[in-house]
Structures are given as C-alpha cells and as structure tokens.
Amino acid sequence: MAEITPHEIQVRQVTHWQPTFTYSKPGEGGIYTFQLILDEGADEFVLTVENPDEAENIFDWLSRSAVVHFDMSRQVLLFGTRKTGV
C-alpha cells in the first residue's frame, strides 16, 4: 500500500480556530479573518470575509458545531452532520 503524504489529504478536521477583525478607516468596513487550525496543527488556512453578516454566520456555525471539517481543494467548510426533521 502506498504511503499518503500530508499534501494528499484534502479534507481535514478544524481542531481550533481564531477570529480576528482588522479595522480600516472610519466609515469603512473592516476585514474579518478566521484562522483555521487543521488536524491539531498539521495544516492551517486563513479565511477572509468582508461582509459582517457572513462573518457573523461563520462565527455562529463554528461556535455551535461539534465537528467541523475543511475541504482544502474546494475551500469549503463542512459543519458536521445533523439528523433531518429535528
């Protein structure tokens, strides 16, 4: 069986995350960033968001999800599984 290198892993678990806000100028919006620590530091990704509503949604989803994964190739956050109809 061939060994899989860390760069071949496309979906990783978000094990830690850190939100930040960078202020720009008065009357202008700032930049929200979410540093995603993947698989206990095996990799990381910085997600940049300009829209405050989108940033709030991402913050809420990350806060409320027991398990979060990140697809590195498609740059997609996967917020665990949930039972339908509940």
mmCIF file of N, CA and C in Angstrom:
data_model
loop_
_atom_site.group_PDB
_atom_site.id
_atom_site.type_symbol
_atom_site.label_atom_id
_atom_site.label_comp_id
_atom_site.label_asym_id
_atom_site.label_seq_id
_atom_site.Cartn_x
_atom_site.Cartn_y
_atom_site.Cartn_z
ATOM 1 N N MET A 1 0.840 -1.172 0.000
ATOM 2 C CA MET A 1 0.000 0.000 0.000
ATOM 3 C C MET A 1 0.893 1.245 0.000
ATOM 4 N N ALA A 2 0.586 2.189 -0.877
ATOM 5 C CA ALA A 2 1.385 3.415 -0.985
ATOM 6 C C ALA A 2 1.114 4.329 0.203
ATOM 7 N N GLU A 3 2.155 5.014 0.646
ATOM 8 C CA GLU A 3 2.018 5.942 1.764
ATOM 9 C C GLU A 3 1.360 7.238 1.280
ATOM 10 N N ILE A 4 0.459 7.757 2.085
ATOM 11 C CA ILE A 4 -0.217 9.011 1.766
ATOM 12 C C ILE A 4 0.547 10.144 2.433
ATOM 13 N N THR A 5 0.923 11.138 1.649
ATOM 14 C CA THR A 5 1.648 12.282 2.199
ATOM 15 C C THR A 5 0.652 13.314 2.732
ATOM 16 N N PRO A 6 1.079 14.166 3.659
ATOM 17 C CA PRO A 6 0.177 15.188 4.205
ATOM 18 C C PRO A 6 -0.446 16.087 3.142
ATOM 19 N N HIS A 7 0.255 16.328 2.043
ATOM 20 C CA HIS A 7 -0.279 17.190 0.991
ATOM 21 C C HIS A 7 -1.386 16.521 0.182
ATOM 22 N N GLU A 8 -1.493 15.205 0.283
ATOM 23 C CA GLU A 8 -2.535 14.491 -0.446
ATOM 24 C C GLU A 8 -3.856 14.462 0.313
ATOM 25 N N ILE A 9 -3.833 14.796 1.582
ATOM 26 C CA ILE A 9 -5.060 14.820 2.377
ATOM 27 C C ILE A 9 -5.828 16.076 2.005
ATOM 28 N N GLN A 10 -7.044 15.913 1.528
ATOM 29 C CA GLN A 10 -7.823 17.045 1.042
ATOM 30 C C GLN A 10 -8.844 17.560 2.054
ATOM 31 N N VAL A 11 -9.350 16.700 2.934
ATOM 32 C CA VAL A 11 -10.334 17.120 3.934
ATOM 33 C C VAL A 11 -9.726 16.914 5.309
ATOM 34 N N ARG A 12 -9.690 17.988 6.079
ATOM 35 C CA ARG A 12 -9.098 17.945 7.419
ATOM 36 C C ARG A 12 -10.102 18.452 8.438
ATOM 37 N N GLN A 13 -9.942 18.008 9.666
ATOM 38 C CA GLN A 13 -10.807 18.473 10.748
ATOM 39 C C GLN A 13 -10.286 19.802 11.290
ATOM 40 N N VAL A 14 -11.212 20.739 11.504
ATOM 41 C CA VAL A 14 -10.861 22.003 12.145
ATOM 42 C C VAL A 14 -10.806 21.719 13.644
ATOM 43 N N THR A 15 -9.611 21.767 14.214
ATOM 44 C CA THR A 15 -9.463 21.449 15.638
ATOM 45 C C THR A 15 -9.412 22.700 16.505
ATOM 46 N N HIS A 16 -9.025 23.822 15.926
ATOM 47 C CA HIS A 16 -9.021 25.101 16.629
ATOM 48 C C HIS A 16 -9.284 26.201 15.608
ATOM 49 N N TRP A 17 -9.763 27.332 16.083
ATOM 50 C CA TRP A 17 -9.950 28.464 15.181
ATOM 51 C C TRP A 17 -9.841 29.761 15.961
ATOM 52 N N GLN A 18 -9.431 30.817 15.261
ATOM 53 C CA GLN A 18 -9.259 32.114 15.905
ATOM 54 C C GLN A 18 -9.819 33.202 14.998
ATOM 55 N N PRO A 19 -10.850 33.914 15.475
ATOM 56 C CA PRO A 19 -11.392 35.013 14.681
ATOM 57 C C PRO A 19 -10.634 36.311 14.964
ATOM 58 N N THR A 20 -10.503 37.156 13.952
ATOM 59 C CA THR A 20 -9.909 38.479 14.136
ATOM 60 C C THR A 20 -10.670 39.487 13.284
ATOM 61 N N PHE A 21 -10.561 40.748 13.668
ATOM 62 C CA PHE A 21 -11.144 41.839 12.898
ATOM 63 C C PHE A 21 -10.070 42.895 12.708
ATOM 64 N N THR A 22 -9.861 43.309 11.470
ATOM 65 C CA THR A 22 -8.875 44.341 11.166
ATOM 66 C C THR A 22 -9.610 45.601 10.743
ATOM 67 N N TYR A 23 -9.456 46.639 11.535
ATOM 68 C CA TYR A 23 -10.094 47.924 11.287
ATOM 69 C C TYR A 23 -9.407 48.620 10.122
ATOM 70 N N SER A 24 -10.187 49.291 9.265
ATOM 71 C CA SER A 24 -9.556 50.024 8.167
ATOM 72 C C SER A 24 -9.627 51.527 8.429
ATOM 73 N N LYS A 25 -10.692 52.180 8.003
ATOM 74 C CA LYS A 25 -10.834 53.627 8.176
ATOM 75 C C LYS A 25 -12.234 53.932 8.693
ATOM 76 N N PRO A 26 -12.422 55.097 9.350
ATOM 77 C CA PRO A 26 -13.765 55.481 9.790
ATOM 78 C C PRO A 26 -14.733 55.518 8.604
ATOM 79 N N GLY A 27 -15.899 54.959 8.815
ATOM 80 C CA GLY A 27 -16.907 54.928 7.762
ATOM 81 C C GLY A 27 -16.753 53.792 6.775
ATOM 82 N N GLU A 28 -15.681 53.053 6.878
ATOM 83 C CA GLU A 28 -15.463 51.902 6.005
ATOM 84 C C GLU A 28 -15.492 50.631 6.842
ATOM 85 N N GLY A 29 -15.881 49.560 6.211
ATOM 86 C CA GLY A 29 -15.874 48.287 6.922
ATOM 87 C C GLY A 29 -14.461 47.780 7.118
ATOM 88 N N GLY A 30 -14.348 46.801 7.935
ATOM 89 C CA GLY A 30 -13.054 46.174 8.156
ATOM 90 C C GLY A 30 -13.019 44.807 7.512
ATOM 91 N N ILE A 31 -12.006 44.047 7.864
ATOM 92 C CA ILE A 31 -11.833 42.694 7.337
ATOM 93 C C ILE A 31 -11.879 41.715 8.505
ATOM 94 N N TYR A 32 -12.701 40.694 8.366
ATOM 95 C CA TYR A 32 -12.782 39.614 9.342
ATOM 96 C C TYR A 32 -11.948 38.457 8.812
ATOM 97 N N THR A 33 -11.161 37.859 9.677
ATOM 98 C CA THR A 33 -10.429 36.662 9.278
ATOM 99 C C THR A 33 -10.672 35.564 10.306
ATOM 100 N N PHE A 34 -10.671 34.353 9.821
ATOM 101 C CA PHE A 34 -10.801 33.173 10.666
ATOM 102 C C PHE A 34 -9.605 32.281 10.358
ATOM 103 N N GLN A 35 -8.708 32.151 11.325
ATOM 104 C CA GLN A 35 -7.575 31.245 11.160
ATOM 105 C C GLN A 35 -8.057 29.864 11.570
ATOM 106 N N LEU A 36 -8.043 28.945 10.635
ATOM 107 C CA LEU A 36 -8.482 27.576 10.886
ATOM 108 C C LEU A 36 -7.252 26.710 11.107
ATOM 109 N N ILE A 37 -7.146 26.122 12.284
ATOM 110 C CA ILE A 37 -6.074 25.175 12.580
ATOM 111 C C ILE A 37 -6.636 23.791 12.279
ATOM 112 N N LEU A 38 -5.964 23.073 11.412
ATOM 113 C CA LEU A 38 -6.484 21.805 10.909
ATOM 114 C C LEU A 38 -5.677 20.632 11.444
ATOM 115 N N ASP A 39 -6.389 19.612 11.901
ATOM 116 C CA ASP A 39 -5.758 18.384 12.409
ATOM 117 C C ASP A 39 -4.639 18.682 13.399
ATOM 118 N N GLU A 40 -4.976 19.442 14.439
ATOM 119 C CA GLU A 40 -4.034 19.758 15.536
ATOM 120 C C GLU A 40 -2.745 20.412 15.046
ATOM 121 N N GLY A 41 -2.839 21.222 13.987
ATOM 122 C CA GLY A 41 -1.670 21.951 13.509
ATOM 123 C C GLY A 41 -0.973 21.338 12.311
ATOM 124 N N ALA A 42 -1.509 20.258 11.766
ATOM 125 C CA ALA A 42 -0.891 19.651 10.582
ATOM 126 C C ALA A 42 -0.941 20.597 9.386
ATOM 127 N N ASP A 43 -1.952 21.477 9.387
ATOM 128 C CA ASP A 43 -2.091 22.465 8.322
ATOM 129 C C ASP A 43 -2.930 23.607 8.867
ATOM 130 N N GLU A 44 -3.020 24.683 8.121
ATOM 131 C CA GLU A 44 -3.885 25.791 8.518
ATOM 132 C C GLU A 44 -4.354 26.527 7.280
ATOM 133 N N PHE A 45 -5.419 27.292 7.462
ATOM 134 C CA PHE A 45 -5.987 28.079 6.374
ATOM 135 C C PHE A 45 -6.557 29.346 6.983
ATOM 136 N N VAL A 46 -6.374 30.482 6.302
ATOM 137 C CA VAL A 46 -6.950 31.739 6.770
ATOM 138 C C VAL A 46 -8.081 32.116 5.825
ATOM 139 N N LEU A 47 -9.281 32.168 6.385
ATOM 140 C CA LEU A 47 -10.485 32.522 5.645
ATOM 141 C C LEU A 47 -10.730 34.010 5.853
ATOM 142 N N THR A 48 -10.837 34.782 4.777
ATOM 143 C CA THR A 48 -11.040 36.226 4.848
ATOM 144 C C THR A 48 -12.455 36.564 4.405
ATOM 145 N N VAL A 49 -13.152 37.376 5.211
ATOM 146 C CA VAL A 49 -14.540 37.736 4.941
ATOM 147 C C VAL A 49 -14.695 39.243 5.114
ATOM 148 N N GLU A 50 -15.308 39.908 4.145
ATOM 149 C CA GLU A 50 -15.533 41.349 4.241
ATOM 150 C C GLU A 50 -16.928 41.689 4.751
ATOM 151 N N ASN A 51 -17.901 40.852 4.469
ATOM 152 C CA ASN A 51 -19.286 41.123 4.840
ATOM 153 C C ASN A 51 -19.524 40.753 6.306
ATOM 154 N N PRO A 52 -19.953 41.717 7.152
ATOM 155 C CA PRO A 52 -20.159 41.426 8.576
ATOM 156 C C PRO A 52 -21.208 40.346 8.840
ATOM 157 N N ASP A 53 -22.263 40.301 8.023
ATOM 158 C CA ASP A 53 -23.292 39.273 8.211
ATOM 159 C C ASP A 53 -22.737 37.880 7.927
ATOM 160 N N GLU A 54 -21.936 37.767 6.882
ATOM 161 C CA GLU A 54 -21.311 36.482 6.570
ATOM 162 C C GLU A 54 -20.349 36.070 7.678
ATOM 163 N N ALA A 55 -19.582 37.034 8.183
ATOM 164 C CA ALA A 55 -18.642 36.738 9.272
ATOM 165 C C ALA A 55 -19.391 36.264 10.510
ATOM 166 N N GLU A 56 -20.512 36.905 10.814
ATOM 167 C CA GLU A 56 -21.311 36.501 11.978
ATOM 168 C C GLU A 56 -21.856 35.087 11.803
ATOM 169 N N ASN A 57 -22.312 34.772 10.594
ATOM 170 C CA ASN A 57 -22.814 33.417 10.327
ATOM 171 C C ASN A 57 -21.715 32.372 10.495
ATOM 172 N N ILE A 58 -20.542 32.647 9.951
ATOM 173 C CA ILE A 58 -19.429 31.698 10.080
ATOM 174 C C ILE A 58 -19.049 31.530 11.544
ATOM 175 N N PHE A 59 -18.988 32.645 12.285
ATOM 176 C CA PHE A 59 -18.679 32.593 13.716
ATOM 177 C C PHE A 59 -19.692 31.713 14.447
ATOM 178 N N ASP A 60 -20.979 31.924 14.164
ATOM 179 C CA ASP A 60 -22.030 31.132 14.818
ATOM 180 C C ASP A 60 -21.915 29.652 14.479
ATOM 181 N N TRP A 61 -21.704 29.325 13.203
ATOM 182 C CA TRP A 61 -21.596 27.926 12.796
ATOM 183 C C TRP A 61 -20.388 27.258 13.443
ATOM 184 N N LEU A 62 -19.250 27.960 13.463
ATOM 185 C CA LEU A 62 -18.058 27.385 14.095
ATOM 186 C C LEU A 62 -18.272 27.196 15.593
ATOM 187 N N SER A 63 -18.951 28.135 16.224
ATOM 188 C CA SER A 63 -19.194 28.063 17.671
ATOM 189 C C SER A 63 -20.145 26.938 18.049
ATOM 190 N N ARG A 64 -21.118 26.683 17.212
ATOM 191 C CA ARG A 64 -22.196 25.746 17.560
ATOM 192 C C ARG A 64 -22.018 24.335 17.019
ATOM 193 N N SER A 65 -21.024 24.120 16.199
ATOM 194 C CA SER A 65 -20.838 22.797 15.599
ATOM 195 C C SER A 65 -19.826 21.989 16.397
ATOM 196 N N ALA A 66 -20.222 20.768 16.734
ATOM 197 C CA ALA A 66 -19.337 19.887 17.498
ATOM 198 C C ALA A 66 -18.159 19.409 16.651
ATOM 199 N N VAL A 67 -18.402 19.206 15.364
ATOM 200 C CA VAL A 67 -17.363 18.730 14.452
ATOM 201 C C VAL A 67 -17.414 19.579 13.183
ATOM 202 N N VAL A 68 -16.258 20.090 12.788
ATOM 203 C CA VAL A 68 -16.158 20.885 11.562
ATOM 204 C C VAL A 68 -14.974 20.361 10.755
ATOM 205 N N HIS A 69 -15.178 20.206 9.456
ATOM 206 C CA HIS A 69 -14.107 19.808 8.551
ATOM 207 C C HIS A 69 -13.914 20.899 7.505
ATOM 208 N N PHE A 70 -12.742 20.899 6.884
ATOM 209 C CA PHE A 70 -12.443 21.863 5.830
ATOM 210 C C PHE A 70 -11.873 21.117 4.641
ATOM 211 N N ASP A 71 -12.511 21.282 3.490
ATOM 212 C CA ASP A 71 -12.047 20.675 2.244
ATOM 213 C C ASP A 71 -11.021 21.624 1.629
ATOM 214 N N MET A 72 -9.761 21.235 1.669
ATOM 215 C CA MET A 72 -8.666 22.088 1.220
ATOM 216 C C MET A 72 -8.742 22.404 -0.276
ATOM 217 N N SER A 73 -9.095 21.434 -1.083
ATOM 218 C CA SER A 73 -9.077 21.653 -2.531
ATOM 219 C C SER A 73 -10.217 22.559 -2.990
ATOM 220 N N ARG A 74 -11.385 22.433 -2.368
ATOM 221 C CA ARG A 74 -12.534 23.255 -2.761
ATOM 222 C C ARG A 74 -12.726 24.470 -1.864
ATOM 223 N N GLN A 75 -11.970 24.553 -0.763
ATOM 224 C CA GLN A 75 -12.073 25.619 0.232
ATOM 225 C C GLN A 75 -13.514 25.745 0.741
ATOM 226 N N VAL A 76 -14.016 24.616 1.262
ATOM 227 C CA VAL A 76 -15.382 24.527 1.761
ATOM 228 C C VAL A 76 -15.357 24.074 3.211
ATOM 229 N N LEU A 77 -16.088 24.798 4.076
ATOM 230 C CA LEU A 77 -16.273 24.363 5.463
ATOM 231 C C LEU A 77 -17.437 23.387 5.513
ATOM 232 N N LEU A 78 -17.263 22.282 6.220
ATOM 233 C CA LEU A 78 -18.294 21.250 6.369
ATOM 234 C C LEU A 78 -18.649 21.177 7.847
ATOM 235 N N PHE A 79 -19.874 21.535 8.176
ATOM 236 C CA PHE A 79 -20.285 21.649 9.569
ATOM 237 C C PHE A 79 -20.980 20.394 10.071
ATOM 238 N N GLY A 80 -20.262 19.296 10.140
ATOM 239 C CA GLY A 80 -20.771 18.058 10.724
ATOM 240 C C GLY A 80 -22.031 17.559 10.046
ATOM 241 N N THR A 81 -22.650 16.620 10.705
ATOM 242 C CA THR A 81 -23.900 16.068 10.187
ATOM 243 C C THR A 81 -25.010 16.344 11.185
ATOM 244 N N ARG A 82 -26.211 16.444 10.669
ATOM 245 C CA ARG A 82 -27.372 16.676 11.511
ATOM 246 C C ARG A 82 -28.497 15.765 11.035
ATOM 247 N N LYS A 83 -29.279 15.322 11.971
ATOM 248 C CA LYS A 83 -30.407 14.468 11.641
ATOM 249 C C LYS A 83 -31.510 15.308 11.004
ATOM 250 N N THR A 84 -32.108 14.790 9.945
ATOM 251 C CA THR A 84 -33.187 15.523 9.286
ATOM 252 C C THR A 84 -34.452 15.482 10.131
ATOM 253 N N GLY A 85 -35.258 16.510 9.991
ATOM 254 C CA GLY A 85 -36.540 16.559 10.677
ATOM 255 C C GLY A 85 -36.477 16.898 12.149
ATOM 256 N N VAL A 86 -35.316 17.277 12.651
ATOM 257 C CA VAL A 86 -35.193 17.607 14.075
ATOM 258 C C VAL A 86 -35.017 19.095 14.236
#
